[in-house]
mmCIF file of C-alpha atoms in Angstrom:
data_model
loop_
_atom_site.group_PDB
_atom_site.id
_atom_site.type_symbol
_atom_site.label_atom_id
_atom_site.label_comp_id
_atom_site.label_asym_id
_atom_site.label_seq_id
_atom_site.Cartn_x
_atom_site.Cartn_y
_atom_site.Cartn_z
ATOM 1 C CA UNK A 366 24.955 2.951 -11.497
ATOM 2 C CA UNK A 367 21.582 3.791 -9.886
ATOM 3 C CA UNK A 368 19.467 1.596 -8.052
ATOM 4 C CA UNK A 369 15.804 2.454 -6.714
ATOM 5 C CA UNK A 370 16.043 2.337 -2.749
ATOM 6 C CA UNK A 371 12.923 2.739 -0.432
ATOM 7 C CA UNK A 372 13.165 5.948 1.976
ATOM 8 C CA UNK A 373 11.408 6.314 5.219
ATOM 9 C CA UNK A 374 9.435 9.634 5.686
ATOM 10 C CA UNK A 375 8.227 11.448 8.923
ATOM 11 C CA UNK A 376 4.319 10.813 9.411
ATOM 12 C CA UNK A 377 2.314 11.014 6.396
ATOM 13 C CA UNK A 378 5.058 13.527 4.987
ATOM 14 C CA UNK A 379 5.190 11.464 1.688
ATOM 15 C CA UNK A 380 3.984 14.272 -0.824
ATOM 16 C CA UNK A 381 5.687 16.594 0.911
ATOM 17 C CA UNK A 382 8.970 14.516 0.184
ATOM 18 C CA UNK A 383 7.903 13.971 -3.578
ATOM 19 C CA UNK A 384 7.660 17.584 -3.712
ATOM 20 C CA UNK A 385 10.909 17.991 -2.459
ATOM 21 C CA UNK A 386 12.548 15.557 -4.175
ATOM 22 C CA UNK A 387 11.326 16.458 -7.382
ATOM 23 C CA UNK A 388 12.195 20.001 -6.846
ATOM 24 C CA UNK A 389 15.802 18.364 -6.319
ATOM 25 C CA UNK A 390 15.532 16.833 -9.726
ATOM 26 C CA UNK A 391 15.803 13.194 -8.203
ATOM 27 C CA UNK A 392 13.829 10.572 -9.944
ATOM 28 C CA UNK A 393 11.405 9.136 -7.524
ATOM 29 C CA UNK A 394 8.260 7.420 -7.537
ATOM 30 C CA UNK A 395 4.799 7.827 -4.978
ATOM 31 C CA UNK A 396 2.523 4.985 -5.787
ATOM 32 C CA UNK A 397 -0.940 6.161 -4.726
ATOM 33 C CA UNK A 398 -4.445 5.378 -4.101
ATOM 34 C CA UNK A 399 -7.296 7.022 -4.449
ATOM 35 C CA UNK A 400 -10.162 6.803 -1.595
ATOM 36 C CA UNK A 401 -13.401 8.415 -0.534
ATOM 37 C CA UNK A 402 -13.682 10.151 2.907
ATOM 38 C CA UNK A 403 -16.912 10.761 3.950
ATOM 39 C CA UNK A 404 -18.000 13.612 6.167
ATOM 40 C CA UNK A 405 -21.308 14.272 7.428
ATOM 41 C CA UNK A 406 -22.137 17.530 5.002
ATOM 42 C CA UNK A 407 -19.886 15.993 2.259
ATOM 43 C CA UNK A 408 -17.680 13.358 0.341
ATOM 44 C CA UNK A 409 -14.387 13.885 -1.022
ATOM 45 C CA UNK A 410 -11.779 11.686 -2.914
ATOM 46 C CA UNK A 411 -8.466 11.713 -1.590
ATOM 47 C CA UNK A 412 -5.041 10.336 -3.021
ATOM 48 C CA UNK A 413 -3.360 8.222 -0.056
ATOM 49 C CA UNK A 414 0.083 6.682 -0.256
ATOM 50 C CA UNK A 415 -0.190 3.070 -1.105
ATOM 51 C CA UNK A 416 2.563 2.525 0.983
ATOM 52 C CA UNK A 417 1.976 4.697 4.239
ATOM 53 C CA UNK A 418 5.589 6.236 5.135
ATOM 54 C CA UNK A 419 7.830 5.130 2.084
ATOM 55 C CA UNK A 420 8.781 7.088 -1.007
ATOM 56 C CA UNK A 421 10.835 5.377 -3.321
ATOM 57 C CA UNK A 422 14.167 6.946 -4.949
ATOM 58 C CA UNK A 423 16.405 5.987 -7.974
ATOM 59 C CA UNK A 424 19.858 7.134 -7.088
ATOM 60 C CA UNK A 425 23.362 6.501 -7.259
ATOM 61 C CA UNK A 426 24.619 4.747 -4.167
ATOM 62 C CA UNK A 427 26.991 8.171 -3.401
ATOM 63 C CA UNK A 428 23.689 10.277 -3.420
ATOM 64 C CA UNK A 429 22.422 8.161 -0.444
ATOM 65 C CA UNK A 430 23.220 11.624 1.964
ATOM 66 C CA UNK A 431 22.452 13.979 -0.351
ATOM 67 C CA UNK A 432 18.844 12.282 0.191
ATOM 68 C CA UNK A 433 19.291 11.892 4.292
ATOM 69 C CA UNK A 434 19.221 15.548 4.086
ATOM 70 C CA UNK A 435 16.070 16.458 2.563
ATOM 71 C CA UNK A 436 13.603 17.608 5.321
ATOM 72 C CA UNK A 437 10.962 14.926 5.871
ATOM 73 C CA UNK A 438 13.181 11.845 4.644
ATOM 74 C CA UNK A 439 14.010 9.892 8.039
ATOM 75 C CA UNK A 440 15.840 6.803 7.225
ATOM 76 C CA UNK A 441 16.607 4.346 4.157
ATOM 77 C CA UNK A 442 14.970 1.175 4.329
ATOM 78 C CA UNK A 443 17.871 -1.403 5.391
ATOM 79 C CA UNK A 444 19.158 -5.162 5.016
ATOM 80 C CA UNK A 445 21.943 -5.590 7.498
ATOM 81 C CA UNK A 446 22.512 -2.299 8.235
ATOM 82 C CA UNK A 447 23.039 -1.114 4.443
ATOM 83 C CA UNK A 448 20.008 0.810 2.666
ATOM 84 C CA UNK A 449 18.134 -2.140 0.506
ATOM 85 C CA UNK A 450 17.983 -1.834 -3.226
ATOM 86 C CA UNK A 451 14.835 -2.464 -4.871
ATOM 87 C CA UNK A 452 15.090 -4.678 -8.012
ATOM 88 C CA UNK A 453 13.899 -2.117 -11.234
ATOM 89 C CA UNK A 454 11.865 -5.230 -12.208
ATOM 90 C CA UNK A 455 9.546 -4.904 -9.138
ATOM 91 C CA UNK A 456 9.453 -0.873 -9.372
ATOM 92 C CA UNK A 457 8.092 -1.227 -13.051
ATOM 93 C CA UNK A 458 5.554 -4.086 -12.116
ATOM 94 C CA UNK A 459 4.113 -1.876 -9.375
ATOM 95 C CA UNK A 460 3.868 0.912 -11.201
ATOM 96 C CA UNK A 461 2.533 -0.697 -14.054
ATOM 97 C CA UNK A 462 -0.624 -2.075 -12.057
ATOM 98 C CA UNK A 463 -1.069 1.169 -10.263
ATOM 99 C CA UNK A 464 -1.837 3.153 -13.132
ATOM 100 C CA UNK A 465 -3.468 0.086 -15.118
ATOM 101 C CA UNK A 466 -4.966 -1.910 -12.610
ATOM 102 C CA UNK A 467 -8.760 -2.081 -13.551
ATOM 103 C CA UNK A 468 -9.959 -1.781 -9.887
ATOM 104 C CA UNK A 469 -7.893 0.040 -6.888
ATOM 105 C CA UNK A 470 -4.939 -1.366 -5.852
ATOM 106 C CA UNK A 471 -4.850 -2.563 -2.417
ATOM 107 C CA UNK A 472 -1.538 -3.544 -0.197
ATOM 108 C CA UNK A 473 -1.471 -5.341 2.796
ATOM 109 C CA UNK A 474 1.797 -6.488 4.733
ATOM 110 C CA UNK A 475 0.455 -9.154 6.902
ATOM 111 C CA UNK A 476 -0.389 -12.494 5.021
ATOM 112 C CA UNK A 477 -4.048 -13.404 4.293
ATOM 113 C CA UNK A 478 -4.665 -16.338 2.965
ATOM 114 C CA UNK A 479 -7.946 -17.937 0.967
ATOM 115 C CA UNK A 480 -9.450 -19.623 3.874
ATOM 116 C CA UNK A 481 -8.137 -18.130 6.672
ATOM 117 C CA UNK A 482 -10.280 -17.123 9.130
ATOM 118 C CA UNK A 483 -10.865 -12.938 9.171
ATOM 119 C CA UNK A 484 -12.303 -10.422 10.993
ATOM 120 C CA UNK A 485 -13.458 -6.853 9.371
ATOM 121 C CA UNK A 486 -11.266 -4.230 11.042
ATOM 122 C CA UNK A 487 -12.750 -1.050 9.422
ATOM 123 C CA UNK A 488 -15.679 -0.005 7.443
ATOM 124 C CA UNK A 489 -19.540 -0.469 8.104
ATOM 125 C CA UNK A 490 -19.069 -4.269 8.774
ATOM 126 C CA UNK A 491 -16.538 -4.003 11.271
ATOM 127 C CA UNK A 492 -16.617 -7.230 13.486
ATOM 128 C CA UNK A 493 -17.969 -9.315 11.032
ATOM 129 C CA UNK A 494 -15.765 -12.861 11.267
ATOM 130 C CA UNK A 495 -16.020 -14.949 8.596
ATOM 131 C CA UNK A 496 -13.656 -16.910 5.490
ATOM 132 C CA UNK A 497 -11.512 -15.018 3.437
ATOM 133 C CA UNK A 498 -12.457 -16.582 -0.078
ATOM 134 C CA UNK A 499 -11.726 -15.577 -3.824
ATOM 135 C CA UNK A 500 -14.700 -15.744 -6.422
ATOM 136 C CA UNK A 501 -13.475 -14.865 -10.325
ATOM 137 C CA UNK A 502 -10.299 -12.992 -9.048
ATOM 138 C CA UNK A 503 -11.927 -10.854 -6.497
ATOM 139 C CA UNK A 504 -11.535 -11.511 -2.560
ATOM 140 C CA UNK A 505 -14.636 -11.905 -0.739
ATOM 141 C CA UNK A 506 -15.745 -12.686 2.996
ATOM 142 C CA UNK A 507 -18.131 -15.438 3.656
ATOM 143 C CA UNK A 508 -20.141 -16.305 5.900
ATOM 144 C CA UNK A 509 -21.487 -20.403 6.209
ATOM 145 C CA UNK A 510 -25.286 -21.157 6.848
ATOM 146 C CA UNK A 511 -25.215 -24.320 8.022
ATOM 147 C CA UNK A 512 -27.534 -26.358 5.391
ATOM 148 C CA UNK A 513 -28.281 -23.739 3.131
ATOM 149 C CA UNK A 514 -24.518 -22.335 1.630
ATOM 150 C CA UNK A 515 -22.795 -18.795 2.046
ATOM 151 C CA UNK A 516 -23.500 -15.175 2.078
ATOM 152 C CA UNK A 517 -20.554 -13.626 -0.016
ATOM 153 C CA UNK A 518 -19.528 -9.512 0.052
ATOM 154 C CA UNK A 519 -16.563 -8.156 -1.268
ATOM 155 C CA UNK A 520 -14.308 -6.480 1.118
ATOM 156 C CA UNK A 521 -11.353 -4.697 0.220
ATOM 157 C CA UNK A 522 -8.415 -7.184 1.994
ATOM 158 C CA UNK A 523 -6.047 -4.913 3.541
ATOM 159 C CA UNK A 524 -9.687 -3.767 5.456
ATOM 160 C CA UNK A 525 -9.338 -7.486 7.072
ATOM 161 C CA UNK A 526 -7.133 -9.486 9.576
ATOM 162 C CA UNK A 527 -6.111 -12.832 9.946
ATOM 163 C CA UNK A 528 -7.055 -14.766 13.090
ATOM 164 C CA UNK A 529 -5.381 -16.799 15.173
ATOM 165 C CA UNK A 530 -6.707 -20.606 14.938
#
């Protein structure tokens, strides 16, 4: 019986491993993102991982070393010292709102919450502290005037961080 299983790569070696993988004939899925980098003479759109440093792998649980060896693959991801399965459920719901999803997926592993205080880590309003708040299913930060309401922007979540209270 095969199970999908979450594999570990070497640093931002995660196409490289697809490649690989795929050359091997192993069923595996890369969910990625699409951004724009910005130079100064140019801009550019670039497929990133979603999830930096994991490929994921449906395999038999006997094929787990045939996958240790490929070049790039470091380690399994593990529950009590045993590579994790991955429920197929949760592989097909991913996949189906990365190549669906309306607007770009985002993931985040730290837990933001509507209403938790945030501070921008990245992008032109880096710094900025306000709320984390949702306005018709999109997260926004917002920043209180004192008697006259909120200035609202959108700002991609996994761009912000939770502060302590």
């Amino acid at each position: 019986m095969q199970f999908w299983y979450a594999v570990y790569t070497t640093s931002r070696a995660e196409k490289k491993v697809k490649q690989r993988l795929d050359e091997a004939n192993i069923e595996n899925y890369l969910p990625l993102r699409t951004e724009i980098r910005i130079w100064s003479d140019r801009k550019k759109k670039v497929s990133l991982p979603l999830i930096p440093g994991y490929i994921f792998v449906h395999i038999a649980s006997e094929n787990i070393l045939k996958i240790l060896n490929i070049p790039g693959v470091v380690t399994f991801l593990k529950e009590k010292s045993v590579p994790a399965t991955i429920p197929d459920d949760q592989i097909h719901r991913l996949r189906m709102m990365v190549e669906h999803a309306f607007d770009e997926v985002e993931f985040m592993t730290t837990q933001v919450n509507v209403g938790d205080k945030v501070r921008v880590k990245q992008g032109n309003l880096e710094g900025l502290i306000g709320e984390l708040v949702e306005v018709r299913g999109k997260y926004k930060i917002a920043i209180r005037l004192q008697y006259f309401g909120c200035a609202l922007t959108t700002v991609p979540v996994s761009w912000v961080e939770k502060l302590k209270d």
